[in-house]
mmCIF file of C-alpha atoms in Angstrom:
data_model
loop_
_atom_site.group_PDB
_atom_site.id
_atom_site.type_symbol
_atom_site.label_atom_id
_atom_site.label_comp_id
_atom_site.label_asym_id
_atom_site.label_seq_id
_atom_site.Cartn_x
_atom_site.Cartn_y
_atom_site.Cartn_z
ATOM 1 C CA UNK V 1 -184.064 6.231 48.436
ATOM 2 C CA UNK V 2 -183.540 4.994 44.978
ATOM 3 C CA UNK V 3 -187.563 5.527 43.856
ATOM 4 C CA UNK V 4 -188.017 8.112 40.938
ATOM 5 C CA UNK V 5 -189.797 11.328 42.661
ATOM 6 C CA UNK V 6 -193.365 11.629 41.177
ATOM 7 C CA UNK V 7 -193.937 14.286 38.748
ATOM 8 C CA UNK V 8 -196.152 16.723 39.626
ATOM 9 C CA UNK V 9 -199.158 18.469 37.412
ATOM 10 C CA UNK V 10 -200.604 21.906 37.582
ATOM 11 C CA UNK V 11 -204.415 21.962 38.439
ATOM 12 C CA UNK V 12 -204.933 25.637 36.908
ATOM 13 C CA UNK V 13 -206.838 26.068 34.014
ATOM 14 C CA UNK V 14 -206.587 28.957 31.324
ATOM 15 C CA UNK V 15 -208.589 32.099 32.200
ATOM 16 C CA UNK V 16 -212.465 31.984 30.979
ATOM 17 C CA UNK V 17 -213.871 35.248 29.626
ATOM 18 C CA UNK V 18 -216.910 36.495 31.987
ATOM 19 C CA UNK V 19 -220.456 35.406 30.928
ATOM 20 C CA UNK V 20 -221.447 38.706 30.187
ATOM 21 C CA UNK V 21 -218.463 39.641 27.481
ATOM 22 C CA UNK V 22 -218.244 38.680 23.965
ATOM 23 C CA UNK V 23 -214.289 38.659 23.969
ATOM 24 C CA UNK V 24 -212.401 35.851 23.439
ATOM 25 C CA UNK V 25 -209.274 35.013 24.690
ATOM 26 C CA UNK V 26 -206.289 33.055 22.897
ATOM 27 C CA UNK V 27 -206.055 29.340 23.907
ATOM 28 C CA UNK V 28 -203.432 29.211 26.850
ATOM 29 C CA UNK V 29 -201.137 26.137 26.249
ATOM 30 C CA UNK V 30 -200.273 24.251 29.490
ATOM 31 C CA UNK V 31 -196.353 23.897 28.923
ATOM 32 C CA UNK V 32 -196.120 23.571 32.806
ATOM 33 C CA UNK V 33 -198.157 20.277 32.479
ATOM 34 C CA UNK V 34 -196.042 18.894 28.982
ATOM 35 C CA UNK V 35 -193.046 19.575 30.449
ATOM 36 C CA UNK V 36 -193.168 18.133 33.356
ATOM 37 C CA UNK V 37 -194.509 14.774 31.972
ATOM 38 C CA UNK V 38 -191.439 15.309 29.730
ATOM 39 C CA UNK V 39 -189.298 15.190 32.575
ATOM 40 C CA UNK V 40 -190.922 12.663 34.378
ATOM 41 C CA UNK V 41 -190.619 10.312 31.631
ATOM 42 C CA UNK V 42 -186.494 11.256 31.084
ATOM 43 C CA UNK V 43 -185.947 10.655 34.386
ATOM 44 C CA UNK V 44 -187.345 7.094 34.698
ATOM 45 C CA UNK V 45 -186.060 5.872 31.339
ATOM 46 C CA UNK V 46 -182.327 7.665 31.865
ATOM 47 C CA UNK V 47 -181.932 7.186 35.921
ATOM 48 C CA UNK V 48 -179.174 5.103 36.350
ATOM 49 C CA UNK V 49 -179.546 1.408 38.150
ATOM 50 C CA UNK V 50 -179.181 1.330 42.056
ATOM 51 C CA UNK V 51 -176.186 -0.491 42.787
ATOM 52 C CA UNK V 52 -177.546 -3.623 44.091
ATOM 53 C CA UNK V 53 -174.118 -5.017 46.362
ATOM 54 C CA UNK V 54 -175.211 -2.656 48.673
ATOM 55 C CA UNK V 55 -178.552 -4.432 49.269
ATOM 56 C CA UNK V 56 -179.116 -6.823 52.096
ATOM 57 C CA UNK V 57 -178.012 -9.725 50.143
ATOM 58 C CA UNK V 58 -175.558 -8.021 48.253
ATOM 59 C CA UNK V 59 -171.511 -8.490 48.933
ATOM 60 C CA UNK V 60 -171.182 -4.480 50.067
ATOM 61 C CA UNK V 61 -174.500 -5.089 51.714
ATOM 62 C CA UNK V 62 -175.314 -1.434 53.927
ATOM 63 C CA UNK V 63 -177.159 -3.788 56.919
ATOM 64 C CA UNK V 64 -174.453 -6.176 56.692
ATOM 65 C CA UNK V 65 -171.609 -3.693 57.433
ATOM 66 C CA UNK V 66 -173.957 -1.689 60.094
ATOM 67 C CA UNK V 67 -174.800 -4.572 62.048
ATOM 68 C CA UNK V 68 -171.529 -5.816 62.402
ATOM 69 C CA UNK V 69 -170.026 -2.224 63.193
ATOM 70 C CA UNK V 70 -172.549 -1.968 66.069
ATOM 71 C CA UNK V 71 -171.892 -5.625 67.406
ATOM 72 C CA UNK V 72 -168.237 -4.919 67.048
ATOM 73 C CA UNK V 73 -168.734 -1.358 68.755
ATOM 74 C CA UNK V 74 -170.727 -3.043 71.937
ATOM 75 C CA UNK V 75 -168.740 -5.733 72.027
ATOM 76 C CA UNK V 76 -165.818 -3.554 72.052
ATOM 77 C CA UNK V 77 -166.944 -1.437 75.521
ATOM 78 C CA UNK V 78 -169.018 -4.306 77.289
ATOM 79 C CA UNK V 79 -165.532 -6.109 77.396
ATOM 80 C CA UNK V 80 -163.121 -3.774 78.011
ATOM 81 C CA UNK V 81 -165.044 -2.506 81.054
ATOM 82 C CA UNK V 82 -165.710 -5.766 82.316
ATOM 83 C CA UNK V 83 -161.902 -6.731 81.766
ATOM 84 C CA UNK V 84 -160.941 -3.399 83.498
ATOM 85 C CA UNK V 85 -163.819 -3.928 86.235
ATOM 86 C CA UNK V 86 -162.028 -7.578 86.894
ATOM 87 C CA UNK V 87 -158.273 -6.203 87.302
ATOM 88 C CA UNK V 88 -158.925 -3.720 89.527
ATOM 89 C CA UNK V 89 -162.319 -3.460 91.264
ATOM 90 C CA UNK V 90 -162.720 -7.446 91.820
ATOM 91 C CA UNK V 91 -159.471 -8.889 91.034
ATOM 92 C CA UNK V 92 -159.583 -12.365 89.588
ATOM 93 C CA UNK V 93 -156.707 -13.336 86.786
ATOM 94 C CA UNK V 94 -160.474 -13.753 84.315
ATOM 95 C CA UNK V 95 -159.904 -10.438 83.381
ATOM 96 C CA UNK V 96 -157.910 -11.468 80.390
ATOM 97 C CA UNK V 97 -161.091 -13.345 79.165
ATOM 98 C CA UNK V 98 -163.248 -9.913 77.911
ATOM 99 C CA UNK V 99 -159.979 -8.425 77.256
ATOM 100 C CA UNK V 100 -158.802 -10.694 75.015
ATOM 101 C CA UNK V 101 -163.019 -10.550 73.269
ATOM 102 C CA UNK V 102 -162.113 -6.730 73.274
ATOM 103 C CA UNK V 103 -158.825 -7.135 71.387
ATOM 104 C CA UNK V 104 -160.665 -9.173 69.094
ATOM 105 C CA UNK V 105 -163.549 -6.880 68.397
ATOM 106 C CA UNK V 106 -160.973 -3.787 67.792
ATOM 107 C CA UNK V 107 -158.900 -5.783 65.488
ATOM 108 C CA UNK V 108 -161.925 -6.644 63.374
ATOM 109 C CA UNK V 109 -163.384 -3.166 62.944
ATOM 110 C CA UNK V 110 -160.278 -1.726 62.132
ATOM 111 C CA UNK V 111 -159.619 -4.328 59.385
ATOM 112 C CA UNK V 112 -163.136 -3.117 57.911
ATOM 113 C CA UNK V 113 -162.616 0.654 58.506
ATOM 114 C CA UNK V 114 -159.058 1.066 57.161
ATOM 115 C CA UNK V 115 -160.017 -0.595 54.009
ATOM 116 C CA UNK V 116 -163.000 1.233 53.847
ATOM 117 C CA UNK V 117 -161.095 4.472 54.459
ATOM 118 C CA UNK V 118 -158.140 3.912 52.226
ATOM 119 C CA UNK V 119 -159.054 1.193 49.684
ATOM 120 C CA UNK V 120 -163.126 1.744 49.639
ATOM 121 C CA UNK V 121 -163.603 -0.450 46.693
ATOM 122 C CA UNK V 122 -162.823 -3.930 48.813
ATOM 123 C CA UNK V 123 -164.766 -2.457 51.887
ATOM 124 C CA UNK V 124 -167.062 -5.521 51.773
ATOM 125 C CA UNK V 125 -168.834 -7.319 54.410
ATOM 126 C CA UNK V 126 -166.155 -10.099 54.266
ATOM 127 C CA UNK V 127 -163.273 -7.477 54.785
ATOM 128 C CA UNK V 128 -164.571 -7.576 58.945
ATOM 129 C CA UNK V 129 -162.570 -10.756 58.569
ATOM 130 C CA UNK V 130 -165.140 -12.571 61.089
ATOM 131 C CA UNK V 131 -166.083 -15.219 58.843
ATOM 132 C CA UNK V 132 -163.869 -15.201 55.643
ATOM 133 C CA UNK V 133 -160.907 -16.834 57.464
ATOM 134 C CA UNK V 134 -162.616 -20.478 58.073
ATOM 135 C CA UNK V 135 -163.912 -22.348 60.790
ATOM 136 C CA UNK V 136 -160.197 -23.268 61.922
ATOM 137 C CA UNK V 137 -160.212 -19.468 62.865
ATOM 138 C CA UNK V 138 -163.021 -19.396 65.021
ATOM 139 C CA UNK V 139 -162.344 -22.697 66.760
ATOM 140 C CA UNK V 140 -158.634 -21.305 67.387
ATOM 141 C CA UNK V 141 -160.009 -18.429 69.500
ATOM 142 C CA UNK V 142 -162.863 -20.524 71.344
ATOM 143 C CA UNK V 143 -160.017 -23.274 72.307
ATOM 144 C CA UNK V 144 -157.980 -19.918 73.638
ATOM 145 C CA UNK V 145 -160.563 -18.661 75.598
ATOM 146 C CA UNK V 146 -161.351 -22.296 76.767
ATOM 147 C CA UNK V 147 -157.319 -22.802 78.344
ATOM 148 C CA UNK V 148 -157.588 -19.622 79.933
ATOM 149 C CA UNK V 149 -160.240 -20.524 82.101
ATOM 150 C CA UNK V 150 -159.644 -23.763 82.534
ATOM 151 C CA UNK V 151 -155.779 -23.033 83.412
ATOM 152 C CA UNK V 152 -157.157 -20.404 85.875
ATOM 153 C CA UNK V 153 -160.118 -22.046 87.666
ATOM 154 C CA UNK V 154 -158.518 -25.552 88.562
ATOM 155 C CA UNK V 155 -154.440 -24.060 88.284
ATOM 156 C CA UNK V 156 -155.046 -20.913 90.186
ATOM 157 C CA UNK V 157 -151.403 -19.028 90.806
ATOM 158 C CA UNK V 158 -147.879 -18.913 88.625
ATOM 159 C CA UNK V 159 -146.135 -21.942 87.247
ATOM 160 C CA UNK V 160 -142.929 -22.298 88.830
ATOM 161 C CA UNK V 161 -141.503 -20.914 85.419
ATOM 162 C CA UNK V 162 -143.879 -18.114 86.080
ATOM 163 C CA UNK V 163 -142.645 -16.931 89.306
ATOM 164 C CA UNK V 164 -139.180 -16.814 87.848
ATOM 165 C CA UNK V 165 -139.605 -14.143 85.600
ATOM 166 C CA UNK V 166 -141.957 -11.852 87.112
ATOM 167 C CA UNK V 167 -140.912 -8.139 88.475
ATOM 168 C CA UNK V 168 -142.511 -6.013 90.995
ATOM 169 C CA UNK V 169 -144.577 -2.962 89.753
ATOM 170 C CA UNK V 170 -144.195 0.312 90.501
ATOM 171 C CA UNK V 171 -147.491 1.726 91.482
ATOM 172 C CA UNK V 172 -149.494 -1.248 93.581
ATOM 173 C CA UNK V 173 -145.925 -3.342 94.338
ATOM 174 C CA UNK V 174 -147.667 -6.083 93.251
ATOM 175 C CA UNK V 175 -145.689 -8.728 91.165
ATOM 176 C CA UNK V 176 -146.457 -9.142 87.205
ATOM 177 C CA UNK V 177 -145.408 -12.061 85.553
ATOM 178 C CA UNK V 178 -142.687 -10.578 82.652
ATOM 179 C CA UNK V 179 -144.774 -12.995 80.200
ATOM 180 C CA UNK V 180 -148.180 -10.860 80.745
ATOM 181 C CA UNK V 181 -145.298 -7.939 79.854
ATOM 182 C CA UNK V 182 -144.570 -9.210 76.640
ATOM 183 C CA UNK V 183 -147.677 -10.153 75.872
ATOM 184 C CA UNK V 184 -148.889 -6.936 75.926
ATOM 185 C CA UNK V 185 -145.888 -5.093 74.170
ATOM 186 C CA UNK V 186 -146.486 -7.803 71.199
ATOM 187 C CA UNK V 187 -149.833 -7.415 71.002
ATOM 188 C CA UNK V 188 -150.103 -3.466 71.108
ATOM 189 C CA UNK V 189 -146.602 -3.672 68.323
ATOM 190 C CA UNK V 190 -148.778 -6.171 66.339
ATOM 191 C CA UNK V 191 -152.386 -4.247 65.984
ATOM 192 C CA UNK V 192 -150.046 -0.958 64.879
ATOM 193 C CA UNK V 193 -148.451 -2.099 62.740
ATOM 194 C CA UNK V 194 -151.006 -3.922 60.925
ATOM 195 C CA UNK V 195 -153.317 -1.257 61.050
ATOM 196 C CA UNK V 196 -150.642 1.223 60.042
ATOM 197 C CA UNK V 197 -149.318 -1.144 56.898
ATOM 198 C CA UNK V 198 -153.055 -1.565 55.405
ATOM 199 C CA UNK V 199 -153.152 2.583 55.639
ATOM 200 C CA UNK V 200 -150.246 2.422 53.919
ATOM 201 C CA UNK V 201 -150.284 -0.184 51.223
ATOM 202 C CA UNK V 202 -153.991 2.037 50.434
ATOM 203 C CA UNK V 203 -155.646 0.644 47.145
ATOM 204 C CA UNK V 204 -152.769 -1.841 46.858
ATOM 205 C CA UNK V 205 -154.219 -4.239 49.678
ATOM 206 C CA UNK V 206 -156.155 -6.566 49.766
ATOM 207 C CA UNK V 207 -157.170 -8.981 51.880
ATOM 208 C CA UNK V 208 -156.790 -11.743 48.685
ATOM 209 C CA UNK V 209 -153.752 -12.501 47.116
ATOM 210 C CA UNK V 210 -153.867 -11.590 43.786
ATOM 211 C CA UNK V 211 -152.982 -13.453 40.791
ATOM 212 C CA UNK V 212 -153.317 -10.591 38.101
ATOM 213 C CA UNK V 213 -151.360 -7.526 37.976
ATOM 214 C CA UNK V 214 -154.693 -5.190 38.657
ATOM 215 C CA UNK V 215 -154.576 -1.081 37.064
ATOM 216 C CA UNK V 216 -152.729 1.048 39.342
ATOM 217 C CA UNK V 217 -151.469 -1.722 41.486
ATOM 218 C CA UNK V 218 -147.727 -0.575 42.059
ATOM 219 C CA UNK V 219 -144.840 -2.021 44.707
ATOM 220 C CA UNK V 220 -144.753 0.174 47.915
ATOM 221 C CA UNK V 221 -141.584 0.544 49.218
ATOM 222 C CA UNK V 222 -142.155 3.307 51.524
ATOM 223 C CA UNK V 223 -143.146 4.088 55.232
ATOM 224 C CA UNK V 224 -143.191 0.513 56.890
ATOM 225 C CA UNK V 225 -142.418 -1.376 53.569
ATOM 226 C CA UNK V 226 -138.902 0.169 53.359
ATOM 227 C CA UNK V 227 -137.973 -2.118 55.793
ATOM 228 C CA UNK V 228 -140.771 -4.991 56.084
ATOM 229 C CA UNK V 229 -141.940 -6.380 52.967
ATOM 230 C CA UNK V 230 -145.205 -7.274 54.621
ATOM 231 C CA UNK V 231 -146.033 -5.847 57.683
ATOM 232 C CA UNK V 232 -149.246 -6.164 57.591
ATOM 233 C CA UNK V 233 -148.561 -9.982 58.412
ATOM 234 C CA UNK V 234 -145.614 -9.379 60.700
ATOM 235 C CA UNK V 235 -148.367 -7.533 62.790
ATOM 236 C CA UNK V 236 -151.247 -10.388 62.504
ATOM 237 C CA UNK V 237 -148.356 -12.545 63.637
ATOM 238 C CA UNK V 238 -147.143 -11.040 67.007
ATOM 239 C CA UNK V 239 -150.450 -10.191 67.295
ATOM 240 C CA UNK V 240 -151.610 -13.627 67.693
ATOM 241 C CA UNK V 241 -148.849 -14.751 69.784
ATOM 242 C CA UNK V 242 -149.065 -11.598 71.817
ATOM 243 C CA UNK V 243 -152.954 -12.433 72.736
ATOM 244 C CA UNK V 244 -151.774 -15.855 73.888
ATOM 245 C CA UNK V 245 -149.394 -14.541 76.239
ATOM 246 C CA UNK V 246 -151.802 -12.087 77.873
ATOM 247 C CA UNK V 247 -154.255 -14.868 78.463
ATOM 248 C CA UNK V 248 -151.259 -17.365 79.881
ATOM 249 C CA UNK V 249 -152.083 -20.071 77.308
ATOM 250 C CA UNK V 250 -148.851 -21.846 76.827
ATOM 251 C CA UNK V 251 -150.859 -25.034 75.150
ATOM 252 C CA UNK V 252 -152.296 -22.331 72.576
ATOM 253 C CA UNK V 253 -149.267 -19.873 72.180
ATOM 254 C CA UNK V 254 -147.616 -23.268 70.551
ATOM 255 C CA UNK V 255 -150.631 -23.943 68.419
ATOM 256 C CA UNK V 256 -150.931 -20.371 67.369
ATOM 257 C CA UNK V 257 -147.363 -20.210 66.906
ATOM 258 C CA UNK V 258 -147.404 -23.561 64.448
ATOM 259 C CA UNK V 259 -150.390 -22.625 62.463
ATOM 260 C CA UNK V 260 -149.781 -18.908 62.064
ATOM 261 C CA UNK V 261 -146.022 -19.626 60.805
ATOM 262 C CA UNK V 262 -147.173 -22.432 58.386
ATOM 263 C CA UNK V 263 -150.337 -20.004 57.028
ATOM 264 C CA UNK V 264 -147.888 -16.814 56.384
ATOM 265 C CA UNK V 265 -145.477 -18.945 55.000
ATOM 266 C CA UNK V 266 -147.301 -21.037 52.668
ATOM 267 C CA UNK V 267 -149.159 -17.596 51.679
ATOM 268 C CA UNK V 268 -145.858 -15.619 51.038
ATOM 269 C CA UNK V 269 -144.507 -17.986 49.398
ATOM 270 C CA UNK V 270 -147.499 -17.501 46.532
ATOM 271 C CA UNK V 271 -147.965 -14.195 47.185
ATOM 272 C CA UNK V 272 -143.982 -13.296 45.900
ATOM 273 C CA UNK V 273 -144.453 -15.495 43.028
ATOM 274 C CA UNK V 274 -147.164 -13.174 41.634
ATOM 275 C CA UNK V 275 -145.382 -9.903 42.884
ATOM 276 C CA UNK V 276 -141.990 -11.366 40.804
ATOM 277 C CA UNK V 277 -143.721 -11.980 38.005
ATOM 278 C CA UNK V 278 -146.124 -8.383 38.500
ATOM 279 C CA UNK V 279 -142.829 -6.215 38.806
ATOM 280 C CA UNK V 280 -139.809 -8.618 37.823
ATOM 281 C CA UNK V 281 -136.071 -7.647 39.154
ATOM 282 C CA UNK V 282 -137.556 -4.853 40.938
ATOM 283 C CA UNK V 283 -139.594 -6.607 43.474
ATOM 284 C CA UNK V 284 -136.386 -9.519 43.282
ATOM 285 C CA UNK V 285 -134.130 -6.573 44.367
ATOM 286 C CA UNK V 286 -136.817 -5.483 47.177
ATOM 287 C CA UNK V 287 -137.026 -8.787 48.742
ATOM 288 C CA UNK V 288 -133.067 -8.543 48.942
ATOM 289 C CA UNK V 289 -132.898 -5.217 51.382
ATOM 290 C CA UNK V 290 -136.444 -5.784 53.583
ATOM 291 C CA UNK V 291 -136.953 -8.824 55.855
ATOM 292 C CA UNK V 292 -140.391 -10.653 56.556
ATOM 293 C CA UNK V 293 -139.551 -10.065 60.813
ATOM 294 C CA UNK V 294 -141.115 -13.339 61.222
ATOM 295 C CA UNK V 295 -138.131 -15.966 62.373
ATOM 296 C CA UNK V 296 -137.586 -18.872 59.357
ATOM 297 C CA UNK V 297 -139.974 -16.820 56.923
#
């Protein structure tokens, strides 16, 4: 792809007078052959250098980002139809297993593709978020997966707390616990709005906080941002939670609860001392009229 193309020569000679003539002919100068070696040589001394992130080992690396789309992508069906195979055709409360892997592998590609759409710069492999967020991260969703099926295989049924608040629904009359509800409300409210904020925000997110003031990096106050001053993580948040409640973890809807809170705070906390010091009394008079919509933040 990035190979110089291989200049090509002319094989004709200049027209020879017949044996049987005594006329000569002017010498023909091949500027066919000249100029192409001309060119040829311009081209590989002024060609500009690949880019080299977007080689296999590079941070923007083309296989990187393809492989992980298509994982992402097949993950992303083989789960949702098992999770909608296992709610309706052979009901068994393990449905919220592969949905839960499905919500998972939709919130990573979209954290890759709306960054690559609207801030292309930072579309590196590490913006998939599968790796960049620590061991911690990975071990929280194993341990959810983990209660579910453990809660479900030897604690079969609702909790007495569970059959409290559960309604009747419309269309089978069978009843839903109001916690699977919520769950779901949170979680769809979460993914939108963090998806929506990152469109948003455009070249001003980043998945880093920043501690420089970077060129063109200015304080959105508009769409979602006139009235949260960081939805993005107001969505991650009731994400989270909202995942927890559509598997029925109660053990891992406190954990998630505890360490989300303490990560978002701790992080806005830094984060605002940059943006105060980036943009001064008018990011102090922003924080005054928006709210973080996550409680004690």
């Amino acid at each position: 792809m990035f190979s110089n193309p291989s200049a090509t020569t002319s094989g004709a000679e200049p027209n020879k007078a017949p044996n049987f003539t005594h006329i000569s002919r002017p010498l023909v100068h091949d500027r066919t052959n000249s100029n192409t070696s001309s060119s040829s040589s311009d081209v590989s001394t002024d060609a500009p250098n690949p880019d080299t992130s977007i080689y296999p080992d590079g941070k923007m690396s083309l296989a990187g980002i393809s492989l992980r789309a298509m994982l992402l992508g097949t993950s992303l069906g083989l789960s949702a139809s098992m999770a909608l195979y296992l709610s309706t055709v052979y009901y068994t409360p393990l449905w919220r297993v592969p949905f839960f892997i499905a919500s998972l592998s939709l919130f990573h590609f979209l954290e890759f593709y709306v960054t690559a759409q609207h801030n292309t710069r930072y579309a590196t492999v590490s913006a998939f978020l599968l790796s960049s967020n620590g061991w911690a991260y990975n071990v929280a969703h194993g341990s959810a997966i983990v209660e579910c099926i453990v809660s479900h295989v030897f604690w079969p049924g609702q909790t007495a707390a569970g059959r409290m608040i559960t309604v009747t629904e419309p269309f089978f009359g069978s009843s839903v616990s109001l916690l699977l509800i919520v769950g779901f409300v949170l979680l769809l409210i979460g993914q939108v709005i963090r998806t929506v904020a990152m469109a948003q925000a455009a070249s001003n997110f980043n998945h880093h906080v920043q501690s420089q003031h970077q060129e063109g990096h200015v304080l959105v106050n508009t769409g979602l941002y006139r009235y949260l001053r960081h939805p993005s993580y107001f969505g991650f948040f009731w994400w989270g939670l909202g995942t927890q409640l559509v598997l029925g973890n109660m053990v891992c809807f406190v954990g998630y609860a505890l360490v989300l809170w303490q990560f978002f705070s701790s992080r806005i906390k830094r984060e605002e001392a940059y943006l105060i010091s980036f943009f001064g009394d008018e990011y102090v008079q922003y924080r005054k009229v928006t709210s973080v919509g996550i409680p004690g933040i």
